[in-house]
Backbone as numpy.savetxt, mean C-alpha at the origin, in Angstrom:
# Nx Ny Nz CAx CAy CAz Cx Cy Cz
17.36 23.71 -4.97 17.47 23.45 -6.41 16.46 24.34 -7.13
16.68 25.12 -8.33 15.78 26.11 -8.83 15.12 25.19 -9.43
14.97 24.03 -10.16 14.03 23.40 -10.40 12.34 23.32 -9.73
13.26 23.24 -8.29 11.63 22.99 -7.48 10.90 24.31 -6.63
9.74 23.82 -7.01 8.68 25.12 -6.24 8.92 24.42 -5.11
9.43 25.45 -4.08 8.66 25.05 -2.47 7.60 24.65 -1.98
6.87 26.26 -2.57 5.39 26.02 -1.89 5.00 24.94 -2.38
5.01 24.47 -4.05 4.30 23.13 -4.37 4.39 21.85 -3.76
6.20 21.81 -2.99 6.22 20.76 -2.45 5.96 20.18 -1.18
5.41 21.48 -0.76 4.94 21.84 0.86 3.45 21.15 0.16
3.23 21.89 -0.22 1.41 21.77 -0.35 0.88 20.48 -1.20
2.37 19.74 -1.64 1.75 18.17 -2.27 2.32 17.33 -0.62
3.18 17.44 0.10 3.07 16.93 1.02 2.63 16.80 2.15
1.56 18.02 2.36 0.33 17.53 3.10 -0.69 17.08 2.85
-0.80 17.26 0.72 -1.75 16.28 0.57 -1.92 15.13 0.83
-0.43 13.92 0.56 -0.24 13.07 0.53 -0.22 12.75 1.94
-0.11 13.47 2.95 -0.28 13.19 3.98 -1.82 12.97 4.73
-2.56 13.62 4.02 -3.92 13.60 4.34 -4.46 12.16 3.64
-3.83 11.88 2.44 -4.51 11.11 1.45 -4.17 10.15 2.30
-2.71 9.47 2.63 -2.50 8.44 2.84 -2.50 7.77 4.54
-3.12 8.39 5.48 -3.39 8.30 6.75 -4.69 7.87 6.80
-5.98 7.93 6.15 -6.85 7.48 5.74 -6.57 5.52 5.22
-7.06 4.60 6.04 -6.79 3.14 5.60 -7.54 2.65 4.70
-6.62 1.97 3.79 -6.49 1.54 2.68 -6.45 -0.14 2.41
-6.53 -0.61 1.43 -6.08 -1.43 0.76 -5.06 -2.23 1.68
-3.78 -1.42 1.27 -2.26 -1.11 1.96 -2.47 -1.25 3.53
-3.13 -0.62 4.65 -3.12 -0.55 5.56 -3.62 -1.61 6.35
-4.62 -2.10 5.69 -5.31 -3.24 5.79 -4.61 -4.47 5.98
-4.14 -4.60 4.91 -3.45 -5.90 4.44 -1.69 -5.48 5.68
-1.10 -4.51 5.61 -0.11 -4.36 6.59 -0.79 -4.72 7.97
-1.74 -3.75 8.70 -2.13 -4.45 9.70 -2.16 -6.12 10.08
-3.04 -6.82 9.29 -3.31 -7.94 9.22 -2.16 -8.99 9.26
-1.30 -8.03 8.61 0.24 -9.26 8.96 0.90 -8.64 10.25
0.82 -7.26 10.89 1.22 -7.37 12.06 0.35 -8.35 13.53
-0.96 -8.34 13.08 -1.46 -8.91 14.13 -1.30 -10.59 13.97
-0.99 -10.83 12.72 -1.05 -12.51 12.71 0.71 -12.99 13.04
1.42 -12.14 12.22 2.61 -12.48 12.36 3.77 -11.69 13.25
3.40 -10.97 13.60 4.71 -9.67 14.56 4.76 -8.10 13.40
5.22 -7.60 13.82 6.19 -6.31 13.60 6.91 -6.62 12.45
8.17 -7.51 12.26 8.62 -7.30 11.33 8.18 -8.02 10.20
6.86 -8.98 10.23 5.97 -9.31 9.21 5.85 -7.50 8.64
5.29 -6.69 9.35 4.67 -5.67 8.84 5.07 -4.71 8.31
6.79 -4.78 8.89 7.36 -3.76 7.67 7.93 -4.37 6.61
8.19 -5.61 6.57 8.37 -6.31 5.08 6.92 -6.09 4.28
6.14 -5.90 4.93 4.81 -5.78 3.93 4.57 -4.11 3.55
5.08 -3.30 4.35 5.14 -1.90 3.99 6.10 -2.09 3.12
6.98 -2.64 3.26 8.47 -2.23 2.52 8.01 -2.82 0.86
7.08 -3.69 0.58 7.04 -4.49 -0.84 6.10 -3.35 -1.14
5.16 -3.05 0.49 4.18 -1.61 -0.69 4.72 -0.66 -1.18
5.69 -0.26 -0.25 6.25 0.85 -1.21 6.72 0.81 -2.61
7.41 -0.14 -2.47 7.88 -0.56 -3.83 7.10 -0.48 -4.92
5.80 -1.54 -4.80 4.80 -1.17 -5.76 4.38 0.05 -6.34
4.38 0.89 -4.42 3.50 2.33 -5.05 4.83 2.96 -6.31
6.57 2.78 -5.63 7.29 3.37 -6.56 7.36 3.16 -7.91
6.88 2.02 -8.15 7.08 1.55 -9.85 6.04 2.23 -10.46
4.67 2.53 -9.77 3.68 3.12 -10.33 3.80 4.63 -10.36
4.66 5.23 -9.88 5.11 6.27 -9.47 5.79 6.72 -10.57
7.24 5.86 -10.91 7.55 5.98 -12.28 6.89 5.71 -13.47
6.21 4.52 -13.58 5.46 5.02 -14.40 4.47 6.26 -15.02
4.23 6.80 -13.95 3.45 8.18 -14.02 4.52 9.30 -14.83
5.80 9.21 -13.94 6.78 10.33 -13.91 7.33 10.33 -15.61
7.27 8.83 -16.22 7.71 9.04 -17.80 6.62 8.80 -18.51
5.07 9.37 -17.91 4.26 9.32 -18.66 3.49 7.99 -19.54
3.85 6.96 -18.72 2.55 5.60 -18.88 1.61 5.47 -17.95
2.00 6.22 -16.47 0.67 6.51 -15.62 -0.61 6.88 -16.18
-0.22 7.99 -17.02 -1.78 8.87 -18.37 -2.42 8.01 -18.73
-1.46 6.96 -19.84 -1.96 6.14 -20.49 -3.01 5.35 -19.60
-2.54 4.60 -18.43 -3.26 3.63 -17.81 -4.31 4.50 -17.36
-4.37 5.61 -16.83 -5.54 6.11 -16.01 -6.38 6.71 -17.55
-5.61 7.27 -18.52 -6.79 7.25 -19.52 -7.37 6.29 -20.37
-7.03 5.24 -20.12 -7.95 3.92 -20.60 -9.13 3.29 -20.00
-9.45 3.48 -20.14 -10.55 2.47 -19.39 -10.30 0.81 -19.22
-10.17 0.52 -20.53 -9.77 -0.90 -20.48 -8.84 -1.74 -19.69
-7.53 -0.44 -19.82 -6.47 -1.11 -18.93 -6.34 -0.56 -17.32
-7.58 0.37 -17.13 -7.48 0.80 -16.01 -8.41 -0.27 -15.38
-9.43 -0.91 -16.03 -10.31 -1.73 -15.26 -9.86 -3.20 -15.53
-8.81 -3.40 -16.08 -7.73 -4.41 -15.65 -6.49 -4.58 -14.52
-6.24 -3.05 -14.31 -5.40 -3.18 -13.16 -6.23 -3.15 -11.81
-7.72 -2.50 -12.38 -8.65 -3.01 -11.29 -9.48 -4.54 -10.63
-9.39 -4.89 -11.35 -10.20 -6.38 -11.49 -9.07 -7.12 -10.53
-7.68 -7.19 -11.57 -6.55 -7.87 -10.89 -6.37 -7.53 -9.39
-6.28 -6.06 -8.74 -6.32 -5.68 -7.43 -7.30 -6.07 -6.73
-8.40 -6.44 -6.90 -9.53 -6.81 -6.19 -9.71 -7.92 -6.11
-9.15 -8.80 -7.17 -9.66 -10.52 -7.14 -8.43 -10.93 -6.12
-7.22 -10.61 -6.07 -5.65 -10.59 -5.68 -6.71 -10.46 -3.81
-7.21 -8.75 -3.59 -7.36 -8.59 -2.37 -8.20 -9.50 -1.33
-9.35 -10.07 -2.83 -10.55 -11.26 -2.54 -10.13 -12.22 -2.01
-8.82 -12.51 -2.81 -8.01 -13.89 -2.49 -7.25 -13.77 -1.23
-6.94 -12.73 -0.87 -5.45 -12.83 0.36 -7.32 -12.78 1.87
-8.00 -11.45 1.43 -9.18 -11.78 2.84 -9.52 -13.34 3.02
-9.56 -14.00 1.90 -10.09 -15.69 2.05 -9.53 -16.38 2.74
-8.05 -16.39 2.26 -6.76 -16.82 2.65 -6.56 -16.51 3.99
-6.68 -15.37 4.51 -6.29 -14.90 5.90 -7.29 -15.39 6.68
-8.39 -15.80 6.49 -9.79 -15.93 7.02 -9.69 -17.63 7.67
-9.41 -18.04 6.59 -9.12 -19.79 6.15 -7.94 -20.00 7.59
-6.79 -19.41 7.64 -5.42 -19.47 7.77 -5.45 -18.63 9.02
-6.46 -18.32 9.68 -6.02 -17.02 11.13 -5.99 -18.05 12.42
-5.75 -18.99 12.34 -5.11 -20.20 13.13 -3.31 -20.62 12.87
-2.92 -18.95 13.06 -1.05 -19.01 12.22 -0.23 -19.09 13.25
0.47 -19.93 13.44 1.95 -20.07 14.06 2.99 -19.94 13.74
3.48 -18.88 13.99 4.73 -18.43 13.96 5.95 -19.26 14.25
6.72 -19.71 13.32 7.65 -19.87 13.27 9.27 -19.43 13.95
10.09 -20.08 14.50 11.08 -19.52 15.16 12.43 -19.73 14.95
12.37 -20.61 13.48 13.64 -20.91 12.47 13.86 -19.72 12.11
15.55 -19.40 11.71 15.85 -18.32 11.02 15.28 -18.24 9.45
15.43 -19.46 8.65 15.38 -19.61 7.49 14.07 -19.59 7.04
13.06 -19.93 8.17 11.13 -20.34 8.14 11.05 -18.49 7.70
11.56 -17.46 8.96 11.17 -16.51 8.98 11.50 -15.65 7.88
12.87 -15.58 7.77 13.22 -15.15 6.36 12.62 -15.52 5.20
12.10 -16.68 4.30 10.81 -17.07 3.68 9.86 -16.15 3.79
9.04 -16.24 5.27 7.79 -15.37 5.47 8.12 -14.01 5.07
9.11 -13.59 5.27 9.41 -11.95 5.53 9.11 -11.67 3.91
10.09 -12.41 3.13 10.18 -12.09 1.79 8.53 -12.57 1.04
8.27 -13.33 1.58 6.60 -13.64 0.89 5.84 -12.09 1.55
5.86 -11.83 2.59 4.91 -10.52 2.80 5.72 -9.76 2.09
6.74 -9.46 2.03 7.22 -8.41 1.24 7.23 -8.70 -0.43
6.83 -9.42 -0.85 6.21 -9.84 -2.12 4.65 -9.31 -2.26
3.88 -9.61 -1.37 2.67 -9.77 -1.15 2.47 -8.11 -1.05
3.23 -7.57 -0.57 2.86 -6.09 -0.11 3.05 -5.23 -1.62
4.37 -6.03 -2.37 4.22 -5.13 -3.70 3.00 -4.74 -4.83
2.28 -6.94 -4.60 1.07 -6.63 -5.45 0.19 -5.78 -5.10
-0.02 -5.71 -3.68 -0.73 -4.67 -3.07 -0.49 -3.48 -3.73
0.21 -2.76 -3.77 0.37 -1.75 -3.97 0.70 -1.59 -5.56
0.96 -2.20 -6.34 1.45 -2.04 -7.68 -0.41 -2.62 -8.64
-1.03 -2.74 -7.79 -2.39 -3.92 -8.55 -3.55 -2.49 -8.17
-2.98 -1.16 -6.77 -4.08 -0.44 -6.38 -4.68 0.99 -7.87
-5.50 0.50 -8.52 -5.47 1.83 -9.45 -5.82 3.19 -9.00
-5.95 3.18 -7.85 -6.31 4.58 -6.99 -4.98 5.06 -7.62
-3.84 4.36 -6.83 -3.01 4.88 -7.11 -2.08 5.49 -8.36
-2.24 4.93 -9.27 -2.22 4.80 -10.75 -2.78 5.94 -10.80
-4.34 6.63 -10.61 -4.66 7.81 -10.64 -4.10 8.89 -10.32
-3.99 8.51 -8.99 -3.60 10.08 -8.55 -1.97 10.14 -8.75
-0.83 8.74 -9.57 -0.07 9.63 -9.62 -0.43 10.68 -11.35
-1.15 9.86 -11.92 -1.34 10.45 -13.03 -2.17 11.52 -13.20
-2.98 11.90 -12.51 -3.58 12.92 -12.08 -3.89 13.71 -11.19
-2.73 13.58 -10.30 -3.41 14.61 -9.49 -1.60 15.26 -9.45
-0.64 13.89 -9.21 0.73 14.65 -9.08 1.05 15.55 -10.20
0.82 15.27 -11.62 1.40 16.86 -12.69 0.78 18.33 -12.32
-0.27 18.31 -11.23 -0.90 19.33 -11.14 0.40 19.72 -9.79
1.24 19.47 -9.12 1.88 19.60 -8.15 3.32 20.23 -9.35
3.28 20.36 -10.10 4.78 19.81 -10.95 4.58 21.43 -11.78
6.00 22.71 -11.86 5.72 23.67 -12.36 6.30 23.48 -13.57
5.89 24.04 -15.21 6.51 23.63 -15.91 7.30 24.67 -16.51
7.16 25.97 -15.68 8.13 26.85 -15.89 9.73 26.72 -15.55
9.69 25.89 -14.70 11.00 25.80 -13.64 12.05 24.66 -15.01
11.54 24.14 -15.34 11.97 23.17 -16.71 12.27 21.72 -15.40
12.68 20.81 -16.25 13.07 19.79 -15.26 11.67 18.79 -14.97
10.71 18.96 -15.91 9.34 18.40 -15.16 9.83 16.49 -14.65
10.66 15.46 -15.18 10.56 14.27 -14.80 11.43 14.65 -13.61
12.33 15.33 -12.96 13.19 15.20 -12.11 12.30 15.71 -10.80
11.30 16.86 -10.97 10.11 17.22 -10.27 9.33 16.56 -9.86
8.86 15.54 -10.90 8.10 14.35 -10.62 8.54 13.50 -9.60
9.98 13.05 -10.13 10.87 12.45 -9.21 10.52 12.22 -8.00
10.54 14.03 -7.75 11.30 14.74 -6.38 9.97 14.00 -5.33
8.56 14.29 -6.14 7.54 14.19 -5.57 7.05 12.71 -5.37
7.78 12.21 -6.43 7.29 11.10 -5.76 8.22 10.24 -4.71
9.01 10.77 -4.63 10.04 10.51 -3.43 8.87 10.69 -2.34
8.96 12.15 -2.09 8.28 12.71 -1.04 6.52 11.70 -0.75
6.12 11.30 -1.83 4.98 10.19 -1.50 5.15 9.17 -0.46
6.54 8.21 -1.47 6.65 7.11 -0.90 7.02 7.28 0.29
8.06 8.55 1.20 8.69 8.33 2.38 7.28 8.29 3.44
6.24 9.37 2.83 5.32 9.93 3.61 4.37 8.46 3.68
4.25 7.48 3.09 3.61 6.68 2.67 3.80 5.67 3.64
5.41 5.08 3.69 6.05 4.30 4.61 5.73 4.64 5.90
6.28 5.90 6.29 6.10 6.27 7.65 5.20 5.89 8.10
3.65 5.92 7.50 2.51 5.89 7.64 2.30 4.13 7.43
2.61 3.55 6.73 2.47 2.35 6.91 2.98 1.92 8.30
4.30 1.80 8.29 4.93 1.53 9.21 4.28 1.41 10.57
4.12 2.68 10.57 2.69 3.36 11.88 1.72 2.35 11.95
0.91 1.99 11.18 -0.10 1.67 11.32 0.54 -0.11 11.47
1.59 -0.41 11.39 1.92 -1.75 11.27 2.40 -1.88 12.83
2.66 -1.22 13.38 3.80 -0.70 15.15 2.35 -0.99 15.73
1.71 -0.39 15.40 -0.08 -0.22 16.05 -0.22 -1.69 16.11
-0.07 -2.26 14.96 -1.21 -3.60 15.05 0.04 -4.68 15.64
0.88 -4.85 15.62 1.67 -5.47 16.57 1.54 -4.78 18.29
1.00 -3.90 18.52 0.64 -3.66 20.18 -0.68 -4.39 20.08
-1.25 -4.24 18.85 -2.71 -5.24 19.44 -2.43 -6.87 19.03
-1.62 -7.11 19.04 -0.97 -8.41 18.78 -0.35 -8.72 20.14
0.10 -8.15 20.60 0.48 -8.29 22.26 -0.33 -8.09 23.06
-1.21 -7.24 22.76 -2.52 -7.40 24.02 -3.30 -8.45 23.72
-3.31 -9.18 22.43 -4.35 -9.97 22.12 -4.10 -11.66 22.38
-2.15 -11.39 22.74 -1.58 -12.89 22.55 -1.83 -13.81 24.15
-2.65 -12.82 25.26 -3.06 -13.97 25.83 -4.07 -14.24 25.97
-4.55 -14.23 25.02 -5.82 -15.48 24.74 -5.92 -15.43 22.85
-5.47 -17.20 22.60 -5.88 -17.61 21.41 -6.77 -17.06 20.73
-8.00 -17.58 21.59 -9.06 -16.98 20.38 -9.55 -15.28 20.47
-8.84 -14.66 21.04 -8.80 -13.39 20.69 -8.00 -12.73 19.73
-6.58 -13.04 19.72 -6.34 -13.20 18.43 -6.94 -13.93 16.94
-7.09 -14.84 17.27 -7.89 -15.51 16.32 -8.98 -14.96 15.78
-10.28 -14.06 16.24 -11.10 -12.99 16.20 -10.60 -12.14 15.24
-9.29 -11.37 15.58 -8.86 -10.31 15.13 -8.45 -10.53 13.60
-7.70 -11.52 13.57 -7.09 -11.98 12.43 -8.18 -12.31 11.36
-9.34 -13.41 11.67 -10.44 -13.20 11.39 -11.04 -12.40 10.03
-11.40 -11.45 11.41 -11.66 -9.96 11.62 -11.34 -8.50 10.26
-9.56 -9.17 10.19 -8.50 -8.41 9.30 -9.11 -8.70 8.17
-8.98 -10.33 7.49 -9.36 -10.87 6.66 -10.41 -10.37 6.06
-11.94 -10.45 6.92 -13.11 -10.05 6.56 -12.76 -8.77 5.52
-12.06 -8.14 6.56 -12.15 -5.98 6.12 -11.20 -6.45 4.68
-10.36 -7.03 4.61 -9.59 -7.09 3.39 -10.43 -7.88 2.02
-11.20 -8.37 2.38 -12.12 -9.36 1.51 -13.32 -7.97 1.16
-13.72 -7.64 2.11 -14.56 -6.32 1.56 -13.89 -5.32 0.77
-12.90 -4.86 1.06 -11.87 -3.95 0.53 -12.30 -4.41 -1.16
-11.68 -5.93 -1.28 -12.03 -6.22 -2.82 -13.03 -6.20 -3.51
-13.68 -6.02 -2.55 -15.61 -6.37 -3.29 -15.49 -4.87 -3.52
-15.61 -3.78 -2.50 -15.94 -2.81 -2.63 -14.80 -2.18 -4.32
-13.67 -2.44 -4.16 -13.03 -1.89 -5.59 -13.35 -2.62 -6.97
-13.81 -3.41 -6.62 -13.92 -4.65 -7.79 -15.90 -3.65 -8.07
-16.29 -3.39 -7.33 -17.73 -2.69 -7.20 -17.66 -1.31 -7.71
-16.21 -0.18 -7.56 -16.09 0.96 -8.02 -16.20 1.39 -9.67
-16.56 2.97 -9.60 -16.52 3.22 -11.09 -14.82 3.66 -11.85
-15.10 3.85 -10.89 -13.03 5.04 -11.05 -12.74 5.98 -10.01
């Protein structure tokens, strides 16, 4: 398509590849439901992150991303909310890492759709993200080629797939340590724990950031 630079889209997708292999927020909170609940806890929880990251994505692409990342006010509202949200789920997981899995169809389906709820706020509450689509993706975007929202688009396609994969990954991972860990209780129990803690810091530490 003459719309799109190659090289740009080569060289925003190893950013995003660098950016988002680095654990997160997102990775955190995905892990934590593969080790408490299985595998497909963890891609219902990738699958709601993505989502999040996409709405924030569009927002960037028709230009309310700017707005939020150039406010302060409303940027340290979508911050506060992401951190008290992350405060709350480390507590929660901490409280709750004594979880039994369920083996009803209808129990599991519930759970699936609550992590995959849970994974959107994640990702729709992170203002990192909010940033960099608002600032860092128009710098990826040529405005000679014309077409800049369909560019945007393109790129933020190319985020979210790179994003998933990478969740996903890191969710496959923590379900093998969910199987090495499932014979013995309180080793799981540790871990889960464990998850919680890192997700409860996660919030302190963003709820603690400048921008």
């Amino acid at each position: 398509m003459n719309a799109l630079n190659m090289h740009l889209l080569l060289s925003f997708t190893m950013t995003v590849a660098l950016i988002v292999i680095v654990p997160g927020p997102s990775v955190m909170f995905i892990v934590s439901r593969a080790i408490a609940v299985g595998r497909p806890a963890a891609l219902a929880a990738a699958t709601g992150n993505t989502l999040g990251t996409t709405f924030q994505g569009l927002l960037a692409a028709f230009g309310l991303g700017s707005v939020i990342g150039g406010s302060d006010l409303l940027y340290s509202l979508v911050k506060w909310c992401g951190a008290i949200y992350l405060m709350r789920m480390g507590v929660k997981t901490m409280r709750h890492r004594q979880f039994a899995t369920s083996t009803d169809d209808a129990t599991a389906g519930t759970g699936r759709r609550r992590d995959a709820r849970q994974g959107f706020l994640v990702g729709v509450t992170n203002p990192k993200i909010i940033v960099f689509f608002a600032a860092v993706l128009p710098q990826f975007v040529d405005p000679s080629r014309g077409y800049v929202v369909l560019q945007m688009l393109v790129l933020l396609a190319i985020y979210c797939v790179v994003s998933f994969i990478s969740d996903t990954s890191w969710g496959f991972a923590g379900g093998s340590i969910r199987g090495w860990s499932s014979r013995s209780p309180g080793r799981i129990e540790r871990l889960i724990g464990g998850g919680g803690a890192c997700i409860l810091v996660l919030g302190v530490l963003l709820a603690m950031s400048h921008g």
